[in-house]
Amino acid sequence: MDLTTKELEVLRYSSDVTIDAGYLSLPEAIEYETSDGKTAYALFYSPRNRDYTAPETEKPPLIVKSHGGPTAATSSSLNFNIQYWTSRGIAVLDVNYGGSTGYGREYRQRLSGNWGIVDVDDCVFGARYLVSRGDVDGARLTISGGSAGGYTTLCALTFRDTFKAGASYFGVSDLEALVRDTHKFESRYLDRLVGPYPQQRQIYQQRSPINFSERLDCPMIFFQGLEDRVVPPNQTEAMVTALRTKGVPVAYIAFEGEQHGFRKAANIERSLSAELYFYSRIFNFEIAQPVEPVVIENF
């Protein structure tokens, strides 16, 4: 920017990708009542594709996104992963559950000692709120998240009955294993989110989905990097085995060479298309463009 003339010169764009606005869903910042009469916040993206119009009698499926961190936050900046879903007729609710940054200290501190409770409630109440507004199909509610968001996803599907399917990306299923094996940077992080360990070991056990796999009875797809040292593959594989044994529809895709968070474009693309294929089979809808199938056991 020339301070004298006020003229702007573009030196470089962060991305050279251009997409027609007719395919982009703009976020709606919403707030809604959650547990204990408190307020939660989220970004809602309705489906948008200029080439297609949904039947007036049909409401879209919903994916609730639970961000990682967990004391991070999602933002309204352009996210192509979200646009992938909305351009294909699926609504997205990106939740900034209690504990997320950006809403003040009191909101941030809601998660202290309550990880696995407050975050789950805010995702559940957000989905119900959209159903009550008439924005989405209450029979096709799903939840998806990675890492800490994967933990929220697994808790929501294990300890609640709102969602009909879900996707876990290298999600935490065993809090005890996490607190014992986590890397040095996040050492003692869970003391604030859950409680001191091992003094509060019982709480860690009570909030670990792996200990209550008998309660998990809805279809799930799992994604895991085989070199993940933060959430090792055995945590994901234990959940897959539990669902397989129960006869619940389950799919599992593991990526060689990936760690905690996928880096390779081909693997990111594969996980998105696989998740879409999974939902298409579970909810019985057709995909406009063919994608590589996924093996779904017990289906």
PDB file of C-alpha atoms in Angstrom:
ATOM      1  CA  MET A   1       0.000   0.000   0.000  1.00  0.00           C
ATOM      2  CA  ASP A   2       1.326   3.427  -1.036  1.00  0.00           C
ATOM      3  CA  LEU A   3       0.620   5.638   1.975  1.00  0.00           C
ATOM      4  CA  THR A   4       0.684   8.756  -0.173  1.00  0.00           C
ATOM      5  CA  THR A   5      -1.697   7.693  -2.926  1.00  0.00           C
ATOM      6  CA  LYS A   6      -3.541   4.978  -0.916  1.00  0.00           C
ATOM      7  CA  GLU A   7      -3.159   2.683  -3.917  1.00  0.00           C
ATOM      8  CA  LEU A   8      -2.808  -1.050  -3.389  1.00  0.00           C
ATOM      9  CA  GLU A   9      -0.495  -3.372  -5.271  1.00  0.00           C
ATOM     10  CA  VAL A  10      -0.858  -7.134  -4.969  1.00  0.00           C
ATOM     11  CA  LEU A  11       2.540  -8.737  -4.524  1.00  0.00           C
ATOM     12  CA  ARG A  12       1.334 -12.300  -4.097  1.00  0.00           C
ATOM     13  CA  TYR A  13      -1.920 -14.126  -3.362  1.00  0.00           C
ATOM     14  CA  SER A  14      -2.013 -16.785  -0.661  1.00  0.00           C
ATOM     15  CA  SER A  15      -3.692 -19.037  -3.218  1.00  0.00           C
ATOM     16  CA  ASP A  16      -4.175 -18.901  -6.959  1.00  0.00           C
ATOM     17  CA  VAL A  17      -7.310 -21.063  -6.799  1.00  0.00           C
ATOM     18  CA  THR A  18     -10.433 -19.303  -7.993  1.00  0.00           C
ATOM     19  CA  ILE A  19     -13.923 -20.716  -7.519  1.00  0.00           C
ATOM     20  CA  ASP A  20     -17.184 -19.373  -8.879  1.00  0.00           C
ATOM     21  CA  ALA A  21     -19.199 -17.799  -6.050  1.00  0.00           C
ATOM     22  CA  GLY A  22     -22.142 -19.940  -7.104  1.00  0.00           C
ATOM     23  CA  TYR A  23     -20.415 -22.918  -5.507  1.00  0.00           C
ATOM     24  CA  LEU A  24     -19.363 -21.232  -2.261  1.00  0.00           C
ATOM     25  CA  SER A  25     -21.348 -21.348   0.960  1.00  0.00           C
ATOM     26  CA  LEU A  26     -20.924 -18.322   3.201  1.00  0.00           C
ATOM     27  CA  PRO A  27     -20.846 -18.974   6.962  1.00  0.00           C
ATOM     28  CA  GLU A  28     -23.663 -17.846   9.210  1.00  0.00           C
ATOM     29  CA  ALA A  29     -22.478 -17.075  12.735  1.00  0.00           C
ATOM     30  CA  ILE A  30     -25.052 -18.561  15.091  1.00  0.00           C
ATOM     31  CA  GLU A  31     -25.469 -18.777  18.837  1.00  0.00           C
ATOM     32  CA  TYR A  32     -27.803 -21.144  20.610  1.00  0.00           C
ATOM     33  CA  GLU A  33     -28.720 -22.385  24.051  1.00  0.00           C
ATOM     34  CA  THR A  34     -26.721 -25.343  25.267  1.00  0.00           C
ATOM     35  CA  SER A  35     -26.609 -27.292  28.550  1.00  0.00           C
ATOM     36  CA  ASP A  36     -27.254 -25.455  31.804  1.00  0.00           C
ATOM     37  CA  GLY A  37     -28.911 -22.621  29.882  1.00  0.00           C
ATOM     38  CA  LYS A  38     -25.606 -21.302  28.599  1.00  0.00           C
ATOM     39  CA  THR A  39     -24.828 -20.035  25.098  1.00  0.00           C
ATOM     40  CA  ALA A  40     -22.632 -21.780  22.534  1.00  0.00           C
ATOM     41  CA  TYR A  41     -21.312 -20.518  19.206  1.00  0.00           C
ATOM     42  CA  ALA A  42     -20.829 -22.023  15.776  1.00  0.00           C
ATOM     43  CA  LEU A  43     -20.625 -21.304  12.053  1.00  0.00           C
ATOM     44  CA  PHE A  44     -23.372 -22.767   9.901  1.00  0.00           C
ATOM     45  CA  TYR A  45     -22.845 -23.472   6.208  1.00  0.00           C
ATOM     46  CA  SER A  46     -25.927 -24.353   4.184  1.00  0.00           C
ATOM     47  CA  PRO A  47     -25.540 -26.372   0.969  1.00  0.00           C
ATOM     48  CA  ARG A  48     -24.796 -24.329  -2.143  1.00  0.00           C
ATOM     49  CA  ASN A  49     -24.265 -25.402  -5.736  1.00  0.00           C
ATOM     50  CA  ARG A  50     -25.559 -23.248  -8.558  1.00  0.00           C
ATOM     51  CA  ASP A  51     -26.088 -26.306 -10.778  1.00  0.00           C
ATOM     52  CA  TYR A  52     -28.421 -28.167  -8.448  1.00  0.00           C
ATOM     53  CA  THR A  53     -31.537 -27.445  -6.419  1.00  0.00           C
ATOM     54  CA  ALA A  54     -32.727 -29.803  -3.723  1.00  0.00           C
ATOM     55  CA  PRO A  55     -36.351 -30.990  -3.730  1.00  0.00           C
ATOM     56  CA  GLU A  56     -38.583 -28.711  -1.657  1.00  0.00           C
ATOM     57  CA  THR A  57     -39.661 -31.681   0.451  1.00  0.00           C
ATOM     58  CA  GLU A  58     -36.137 -32.734   1.402  1.00  0.00           C
ATOM     59  CA  LYS A  59     -33.843 -31.199   3.994  1.00  0.00           C
ATOM     60  CA  PRO A  60     -30.083 -31.748   3.748  1.00  0.00           C
ATOM     61  CA  PRO A  61     -27.964 -34.053   5.893  1.00  0.00           C
ATOM     62  CA  LEU A  62     -25.750 -32.298   8.448  1.00  0.00           C
ATOM     63  CA  ILE A  63     -22.121 -32.810   9.404  1.00  0.00           C
ATOM     64  CA  VAL A  64     -21.173 -31.311  12.763  1.00  0.00           C
ATOM     65  CA  LYS A  65     -17.474 -30.462  12.845  1.00  0.00           C
ATOM     66  CA  SER A  66     -15.661 -30.600  16.190  1.00  0.00           C
ATOM     67  CA  HIS A  67     -12.314 -28.823  15.903  1.00  0.00           C
ATOM     68  CA  GLY A  68      -9.044 -30.051  17.356  1.00  0.00           C
ATOM     69  CA  GLY A  69      -7.025 -28.436  20.067  1.00  0.00           C
ATOM     70  CA  PRO A  70      -9.272 -28.659  21.972  1.00  0.00           C
ATOM     71  CA  THR A  71      -8.730 -25.117  23.280  1.00  0.00           C
ATOM     72  CA  ALA A  72      -8.250 -23.812  19.754  1.00  0.00           C
ATOM     73  CA  ALA A  73     -11.031 -22.438  17.562  1.00  0.00           C
ATOM     74  CA  THR A  74     -12.439 -22.680  14.093  1.00  0.00           C
ATOM     75  CA  SER A  75     -12.714 -19.565  11.941  1.00  0.00           C
ATOM     76  CA  SER A  76     -14.814 -18.189   9.104  1.00  0.00           C
ATOM     77  CA  SER A  77     -11.887 -18.093   6.677  1.00  0.00           C
ATOM     78  CA  LEU A  78     -12.334 -20.007   3.420  1.00  0.00           C
ATOM     79  CA  ASN A  79     -12.045 -23.720   4.100  1.00  0.00           C
ATOM     80  CA  PHE A  80     -12.152 -25.925   1.026  1.00  0.00           C
ATOM     81  CA  ASN A  81     -12.832 -29.018   3.135  1.00  0.00           C
ATOM     82  CA  ILE A  82     -16.107 -27.458   4.261  1.00  0.00           C
ATOM     83  CA  GLN A  83     -16.943 -26.276   0.751  1.00  0.00           C
ATOM     84  CA  TYR A  84     -16.430 -29.858  -0.439  1.00  0.00           C
ATOM     85  CA  TRP A  85     -19.473 -30.865   1.587  1.00  0.00           C
ATOM     86  CA  THR A  86     -21.720 -27.868   0.957  1.00  0.00           C
ATOM     87  CA  SER A  87     -21.181 -28.053  -2.804  1.00  0.00           C
ATOM     88  CA  ARG A  88     -22.431 -31.634  -2.628  1.00  0.00           C
ATOM     89  CA  GLY A  89     -25.673 -30.878  -0.849  1.00  0.00           C
ATOM     90  CA  ILE A  90     -24.559 -31.478   2.731  1.00  0.00           C
ATOM     91  CA  ALA A  91     -24.833 -28.796   5.418  1.00  0.00           C
ATOM     92  CA  VAL A  92     -21.989 -28.201   7.883  1.00  0.00           C
ATOM     93  CA  LEU A  93     -22.030 -26.859  11.434  1.00  0.00           C
ATOM     94  CA  ASP A  94     -18.519 -25.862  12.525  1.00  0.00           C
ATOM     95  CA  VAL A  95     -18.753 -25.636  16.321  1.00  0.00           C
ATOM     96  CA  ASN A  96     -16.711 -23.396  18.614  1.00  0.00           C
ATOM     97  CA  TYR A  97     -17.680 -25.328  21.702  1.00  0.00           C
ATOM     98  CA  GLY A  98     -17.026 -24.131  25.234  1.00  0.00           C
ATOM     99  CA  GLY A  99     -13.283 -23.928  25.726  1.00  0.00           C
ATOM    100  CA  SER A 100     -12.624 -22.392  22.321  1.00  0.00           C
ATOM    101  CA  THR A 101     -10.678 -19.162  22.030  1.00  0.00           C
ATOM    102  CA  GLY A 102     -12.218 -15.896  20.869  1.00  0.00           C
ATOM    103  CA  TYR A 103     -15.197 -15.613  23.220  1.00  0.00           C
ATOM    104  CA  GLY A 104     -13.594 -14.420  26.425  1.00  0.00           C
ATOM    105  CA  ARG A 105     -11.933 -16.005  29.427  1.00  0.00           C
ATOM    106  CA  GLU A 106     -15.093 -17.386  31.014  1.00  0.00           C
ATOM    107  CA  TYR A 107     -16.003 -19.195  27.807  1.00  0.00           C
ATOM    108  CA  ARG A 108     -12.465 -20.527  27.469  1.00  0.00           C
ATOM    109  CA  GLN A 109     -12.544 -21.875  31.012  1.00  0.00           C
ATOM    110  CA  ARG A 110     -15.767 -23.835  30.488  1.00  0.00           C
ATOM    111  CA  LEU A 111     -13.719 -26.806  29.321  1.00  0.00           C
ATOM    112  CA  SER A 112     -11.546 -26.917  32.456  1.00  0.00           C
ATOM    113  CA  GLY A 113     -12.227 -30.288  34.025  1.00  0.00           C
ATOM    114  CA  ASN A 114     -15.049 -30.834  31.524  1.00  0.00           C
ATOM    115  CA  TRP A 115     -13.418 -32.132  28.348  1.00  0.00           C
ATOM    116  CA  GLY A 116     -15.661 -34.806  26.928  1.00  0.00           C
ATOM    117  CA  ILE A 117     -18.753 -33.173  28.427  1.00  0.00           C
ATOM    118  CA  VAL A 118     -19.045 -29.475  27.499  1.00  0.00           C
ATOM    119  CA  ASP A 119     -17.687 -29.951  23.972  1.00  0.00           C
ATOM    120  CA  VAL A 120     -20.030 -32.874  23.352  1.00  0.00           C
ATOM    121  CA  ASP A 121     -23.056 -31.013  24.703  1.00  0.00           C
ATOM    122  CA  ASP A 122     -22.359 -27.995  22.493  1.00  0.00           C
ATOM    123  CA  CYS A 123     -22.143 -30.195  19.392  1.00  0.00           C
ATOM    124  CA  VAL A 124     -25.337 -32.052  20.297  1.00  0.00           C
ATOM    125  CA  PHE A 125     -27.318 -28.913  21.115  1.00  0.00           C
ATOM    126  CA  GLY A 126     -26.051 -27.241  17.914  1.00  0.00           C
ATOM    127  CA  ALA A 127     -27.372 -30.066  15.768  1.00  0.00           C
ATOM    128  CA  ARG A 128     -30.719 -30.043  17.589  1.00  0.00           C
ATOM    129  CA  TYR A 129     -30.958 -26.274  17.166  1.00  0.00           C
ATOM    130  CA  LEU A 130     -30.625 -26.532  13.390  1.00  0.00           C
ATOM    131  CA  VAL A 131     -33.229 -29.287  13.306  1.00  0.00           C
ATOM    132  CA  SER A 132     -35.621 -27.088  15.283  1.00  0.00           C
ATOM    133  CA  ARG A 133     -35.028 -24.224  12.829  1.00  0.00           C
ATOM    134  CA  GLY A 134     -35.896 -26.520   9.955  1.00  0.00           C
ATOM    135  CA  ASP A 135     -32.485 -26.225   8.290  1.00  0.00           C
ATOM    136  CA  VAL A 136     -31.420 -29.893   8.278  1.00  0.00           C
ATOM    137  CA  ASP A 137     -32.759 -33.441   8.342  1.00  0.00           C
ATOM    138  CA  GLY A 138     -32.911 -34.724  11.906  1.00  0.00           C
ATOM    139  CA  ALA A 139     -32.656 -38.320  10.681  1.00  0.00           C
ATOM    140  CA  ARG A 140     -29.324 -37.681   8.928  1.00  0.00           C
ATOM    141  CA  LEU A 141     -27.144 -36.022  11.543  1.00  0.00           C
ATOM    142  CA  THR A 142     -23.454 -36.900  11.548  1.00  0.00           C
ATOM    143  CA  ILE A 143     -20.404 -35.709  13.462  1.00  0.00           C
ATOM    144  CA  SER A 144     -16.789 -35.619  12.339  1.00  0.00           C
ATOM    145  CA  GLY A 145     -13.514 -34.487  13.866  1.00  0.00           C
ATOM    146  CA  GLY A 146      -9.790 -35.070  14.073  1.00  0.00           C
ATOM    147  CA  SER A 147      -7.475 -35.577  17.054  1.00  0.00           C
ATOM    148  CA  ALA A 148      -9.170 -33.813  19.998  1.00  0.00           C
ATOM    149  CA  GLY A 149     -12.132 -33.288  17.670  1.00  0.00           C
ATOM    150  CA  GLY A 150     -12.067 -37.020  17.057  1.00  0.00           C
ATOM    151  CA  TYR A 151     -12.327 -37.535  20.795  1.00  0.00           C
ATOM    152  CA  THR A 152     -15.381 -35.268  20.920  1.00  0.00           C
ATOM    153  CA  THR A 153     -16.818 -37.221  17.998  1.00  0.00           C
ATOM    154  CA  LEU A 154     -16.277 -40.580  19.688  1.00  0.00           C
ATOM    155  CA  CYS A 155     -17.738 -39.302  22.966  1.00  0.00           C
ATOM    156  CA  ALA A 156     -20.796 -37.902  21.191  1.00  0.00           C
ATOM    157  CA  LEU A 157     -21.441 -41.213  19.458  1.00  0.00           C
ATOM    158  CA  THR A 158     -20.721 -43.325  22.539  1.00  0.00           C
ATOM    159  CA  PHE A 159     -22.435 -41.341  25.302  1.00  0.00           C
ATOM    160  CA  ARG A 160     -25.235 -39.592  23.342  1.00  0.00           C
ATOM    161  CA  ASP A 161     -27.844 -40.738  20.815  1.00  0.00           C
ATOM    162  CA  THR A 162     -28.294 -37.636  18.623  1.00  0.00           C
ATOM    163  CA  PHE A 163     -26.049 -38.554  15.701  1.00  0.00           C
ATOM    164  CA  LYS A 164     -26.721 -41.377  13.266  1.00  0.00           C
ATOM    165  CA  ALA A 165     -23.164 -41.798  11.919  1.00  0.00           C
ATOM    166  CA  GLY A 166     -19.705 -40.343  12.350  1.00  0.00           C
ATOM    167  CA  ALA A 167     -16.127 -40.065  11.155  1.00  0.00           C
ATOM    168  CA  SER A 168     -13.065 -40.086  13.386  1.00  0.00           C
ATOM    169  CA  TYR A 169      -9.751 -38.808  12.078  1.00  0.00           C
ATOM    170  CA  PHE A 170      -6.969 -40.107  14.370  1.00  0.00           C
ATOM    171  CA  GLY A 171      -9.335 -39.514  17.279  1.00  0.00           C
ATOM    172  CA  VAL A 172      -8.505 -40.109  20.935  1.00  0.00           C
ATOM    173  CA  SER A 173     -10.418 -43.062  22.362  1.00  0.00           C
ATOM    174  CA  ASP A 174      -8.338 -43.707  25.489  1.00  0.00           C
ATOM    175  CA  LEU A 175      -7.528 -40.721  27.714  1.00  0.00           C
ATOM    176  CA  GLU A 176      -5.237 -42.784  29.931  1.00  0.00           C
ATOM    177  CA  ALA A 177      -3.135 -43.813  26.963  1.00  0.00           C
ATOM    178  CA  LEU A 178      -3.038 -40.206  25.794  1.00  0.00           C
ATOM    179  CA  VAL A 179      -1.863 -38.807  29.132  1.00  0.00           C
ATOM    180  CA  ARG A 180       0.812 -41.501  29.435  1.00  0.00           C
ATOM    181  CA  ASP A 181       2.125 -41.350  25.881  1.00  0.00           C
ATOM    182  CA  THR A 182       1.612 -37.744  24.759  1.00  0.00           C
ATOM    183  CA  HIS A 183       4.559 -35.697  23.536  1.00  0.00           C
ATOM    184  CA  LYS A 184       6.470 -33.332  25.830  1.00  0.00           C
ATOM    185  CA  PHE A 185       4.877 -30.168  24.401  1.00  0.00           C
ATOM    186  CA  GLU A 186       1.439 -31.147  25.757  1.00  0.00           C
ATOM    187  CA  SER A 187       2.657 -32.804  28.932  1.00  0.00           C
ATOM    188  CA  ARG A 188       0.251 -32.034  31.840  1.00  0.00           C
ATOM    189  CA  TYR A 189      -2.178 -30.411  29.385  1.00  0.00           C
ATOM    190  CA  LEU A 190      -4.896 -32.812  30.495  1.00  0.00           C
ATOM    191  CA  ASP A 191      -4.477 -31.833  34.148  1.00  0.00           C
ATOM    192  CA  ARG A 192      -6.615 -28.782  33.396  1.00  0.00           C
ATOM    193  CA  LEU A 193      -8.941 -30.361  30.839  1.00  0.00           C
ATOM    194  CA  VAL A 194      -9.717 -33.546  32.785  1.00  0.00           C
ATOM    195  CA  GLY A 195      -7.867 -33.585  36.126  1.00  0.00           C
ATOM    196  CA  PRO A 196      -4.511 -34.526  37.663  1.00  0.00           C
ATOM    197  CA  TYR A 197      -3.323 -37.991  36.695  1.00  0.00           C
ATOM    198  CA  PRO A 198      -3.120 -40.559  38.228  1.00  0.00           C
ATOM    199  CA  GLN A 199      -5.019 -39.001  41.152  1.00  0.00           C
ATOM    200  CA  GLN A 200      -8.133 -38.611  38.967  1.00  0.00           C
ATOM    201  CA  ARG A 201      -7.654 -41.855  37.063  1.00  0.00           C
ATOM    202  CA  GLN A 202     -11.304 -42.813  37.515  1.00  0.00           C
ATOM    203  CA  ILE A 203     -12.434 -39.744  35.556  1.00  0.00           C
ATOM    204  CA  TYR A 204     -10.046 -40.614  32.727  1.00  0.00           C
ATOM    205  CA  GLN A 205     -11.545 -44.084  32.582  1.00  0.00           C
ATOM    206  CA  GLN A 206     -15.135 -42.816  32.740  1.00  0.00           C
ATOM    207  CA  ARG A 207     -14.599 -40.449  29.805  1.00  0.00           C
ATOM    208  CA  SER A 208     -12.715 -42.845  27.538  1.00  0.00           C
ATOM    209  CA  PRO A 209     -14.980 -44.173  24.775  1.00  0.00           C
ATOM    210  CA  ILE A 210     -12.860 -47.309  24.444  1.00  0.00           C
ATOM    211  CA  ASN A 211     -14.100 -48.419  27.878  1.00  0.00           C
ATOM    212  CA  PHE A 212     -17.740 -48.160  26.813  1.00  0.00           C
ATOM    213  CA  SER A 213     -17.648 -49.508  23.273  1.00  0.00           C
ATOM    214  CA  GLU A 214     -20.789 -51.540  24.023  1.00  0.00           C
ATOM    215  CA  ARG A 215     -22.718 -48.241  23.933  1.00  0.00           C
ATOM    216  CA  LEU A 216     -21.473 -47.336  20.468  1.00  0.00           C
ATOM    217  CA  ASP A 217     -24.003 -48.662  18.001  1.00  0.00           C
ATOM    218  CA  CYS A 218     -24.061 -46.334  14.989  1.00  0.00           C
ATOM    219  CA  PRO A 219     -22.027 -46.621  11.756  1.00  0.00           C
ATOM    220  CA  MET A 220     -18.554 -45.087  11.767  1.00  0.00           C
ATOM    221  CA  ILE A 221     -15.612 -44.580   9.457  1.00  0.00           C
ATOM    222  CA  PHE A 222     -12.091 -44.200  10.858  1.00  0.00           C
ATOM    223  CA  PHE A 223      -8.981 -42.620   9.328  1.00  0.00           C
ATOM    224  CA  GLN A 224      -5.520 -43.102  10.795  1.00  0.00           C
ATOM    225  CA  GLY A 225      -1.892 -42.353  10.010  1.00  0.00           C
ATOM    226  CA  LEU A 226       0.234 -45.392  10.737  1.00  0.00           C
ATOM    227  CA  GLU A 227       3.159 -43.295  11.969  1.00  0.00           C
ATOM    228  CA  ASP A 228       1.058 -41.232  14.379  1.00  0.00           C
ATOM    229  CA  ARG A 229       2.842 -40.949  17.742  1.00  0.00           C
ATOM    230  CA  VAL A 230       0.325 -38.587  19.352  1.00  0.00           C
ATOM    231  CA  VAL A 231      -2.647 -40.907  18.860  1.00  0.00           C
ATOM    232  CA  PRO A 232      -1.108 -44.272  17.942  1.00  0.00           C
ATOM    233  CA  PRO A 233      -2.999 -46.554  15.525  1.00  0.00           C
ATOM    234  CA  ASN A 234      -3.860 -49.014  18.295  1.00  0.00           C
ATOM    235  CA  GLN A 235      -6.377 -46.534  19.754  1.00  0.00           C
ATOM    236  CA  THR A 236      -8.285 -46.368  16.471  1.00  0.00           C
ATOM    237  CA  GLU A 237      -7.920 -50.076  15.764  1.00  0.00           C
ATOM    238  CA  ALA A 238      -9.376 -50.946  19.163  1.00  0.00           C
ATOM    239  CA  MET A 239     -12.549 -48.999  18.330  1.00  0.00           C
ATOM    240  CA  VAL A 240     -12.750 -50.576  14.879  1.00  0.00           C
ATOM    241  CA  THR A 241     -12.442 -54.045  16.413  1.00  0.00           C
ATOM    242  CA  ALA A 242     -15.177 -53.280  18.930  1.00  0.00           C
ATOM    243  CA  LEU A 243     -17.628 -52.206  16.207  1.00  0.00           C
ATOM    244  CA  ARG A 244     -16.649 -55.102  13.982  1.00  0.00           C
ATOM    245  CA  THR A 245     -17.339 -57.546  16.801  1.00  0.00           C
ATOM    246  CA  LYS A 246     -20.722 -55.959  17.572  1.00  0.00           C
ATOM    247  CA  GLY A 247     -21.797 -56.185  13.936  1.00  0.00           C
ATOM    248  CA  VAL A 248     -22.085 -52.398  13.526  1.00  0.00           C
ATOM    249  CA  PRO A 249     -21.223 -51.017  10.051  1.00  0.00           C
ATOM    250  CA  VAL A 250     -17.622 -49.803  10.174  1.00  0.00           C
ATOM    251  CA  ALA A 251     -14.920 -48.746   7.721  1.00  0.00           C
ATOM    252  CA  TYR A 252     -11.230 -48.188   8.397  1.00  0.00           C
ATOM    253  CA  ILE A 253      -8.656 -46.512   6.167  1.00  0.00           C
ATOM    254  CA  ALA A 254      -5.031 -46.354   7.290  1.00  0.00           C
ATOM    255  CA  PHE A 255      -2.384 -44.309   5.519  1.00  0.00           C
ATOM    256  CA  GLU A 256       1.257 -45.367   5.330  1.00  0.00           C
ATOM    257  CA  GLY A 257       3.715 -42.577   6.046  1.00  0.00           C
ATOM    258  CA  GLU A 258       1.163 -40.244   7.628  1.00  0.00           C
ATOM    259  CA  GLN A 259       1.533 -38.920  11.151  1.00  0.00           C
ATOM    260  CA  HIS A 260      -0.835 -36.844  13.298  1.00  0.00           C
ATOM    261  CA  GLY A 261      -2.729 -34.891  10.655  1.00  0.00           C
ATOM    262  CA  PHE A 262      -2.543 -35.856   7.016  1.00  0.00           C
ATOM    263  CA  ARG A 263      -0.053 -33.995   4.833  1.00  0.00           C
ATOM    264  CA  LYS A 264      -0.241 -35.696   1.448  1.00  0.00           C
ATOM    265  CA  ALA A 265      -2.805 -34.209  -0.933  1.00  0.00           C
ATOM    266  CA  ALA A 266      -3.772 -37.630  -2.282  1.00  0.00           C
ATOM    267  CA  ASN A 267      -4.572 -38.881   1.214  1.00  0.00           C
ATOM    268  CA  ILE A 268      -6.574 -35.787   2.109  1.00  0.00           C
ATOM    269  CA  GLU A 269      -8.586 -36.178  -1.083  1.00  0.00           C
ATOM    270  CA  ARG A 270      -9.063 -39.875  -0.456  1.00  0.00           C
ATOM    271  CA  SER A 271     -10.325 -39.332   3.084  1.00  0.00           C
ATOM    272  CA  LEU A 272     -12.891 -36.761   1.943  1.00  0.00           C
ATOM    273  CA  SER A 273     -14.211 -38.903  -0.891  1.00  0.00           C
ATOM    274  CA  ALA A 274     -14.249 -41.990   1.338  1.00  0.00           C
ATOM    275  CA  GLU A 275     -16.243 -40.180   4.016  1.00  0.00           C
ATOM    276  CA  LEU A 276     -18.706 -39.005   1.365  1.00  0.00           C
ATOM    277  CA  TYR A 277     -19.049 -42.522  -0.044  1.00  0.00           C
ATOM    278  CA  PHE A 278     -19.612 -43.869   3.474  1.00  0.00           C
ATOM    279  CA  TYR A 279     -22.455 -41.435   4.159  1.00  0.00           C
ATOM    280  CA  SER A 280     -23.988 -42.119   0.746  1.00  0.00           C
ATOM    281  CA  ARG A 281     -24.273 -45.798   1.599  1.00  0.00           C
ATOM    282  CA  ILE A 282     -25.449 -45.302   5.179  1.00  0.00           C
ATOM    283  CA  PHE A 283     -28.102 -42.719   4.238  1.00  0.00           C
ATOM    284  CA  ASN A 284     -28.865 -44.201   0.821  1.00  0.00           C
ATOM    285  CA  PHE A 285     -28.283 -41.253  -1.503  1.00  0.00           C
ATOM    286  CA  GLU A 286     -26.541 -41.108  -4.861  1.00  0.00           C
ATOM    287  CA  ILE A 287     -23.287 -39.239  -5.472  1.00  0.00           C
ATOM    288  CA  ALA A 288     -23.230 -37.005  -8.546  1.00  0.00           C
ATOM    289  CA  GLN A 289     -19.679 -38.000  -9.452  1.00  0.00           C
ATOM    290  CA  PRO A 290     -18.345 -41.520  -8.867  1.00  0.00           C
ATOM    291  CA  VAL A 291     -15.677 -41.959  -6.169  1.00  0.00           C
ATOM    292  CA  GLU A 292     -13.523 -44.901  -5.181  1.00  0.00           C
ATOM    293  CA  PRO A 293     -15.629 -47.262  -3.044  1.00  0.00           C
ATOM    294  CA  VAL A 294     -14.861 -48.056   0.575  1.00  0.00           C
ATOM    295  CA  VAL A 295     -15.170 -51.466   2.172  1.00  0.00           C
ATOM    296  CA  ILE A 296     -17.855 -51.184   4.869  1.00  0.00           C
ATOM    297  CA  GLU A 297     -17.934 -54.198   7.145  1.00  0.00           C
ATOM    298  CA  ASN A 298     -21.240 -55.439   8.601  1.00  0.00           C
ATOM    299  CA  PHE A 299     -23.223 -53.477   6.018  1.00  0.00           C
TER     300      PHE A 299
END
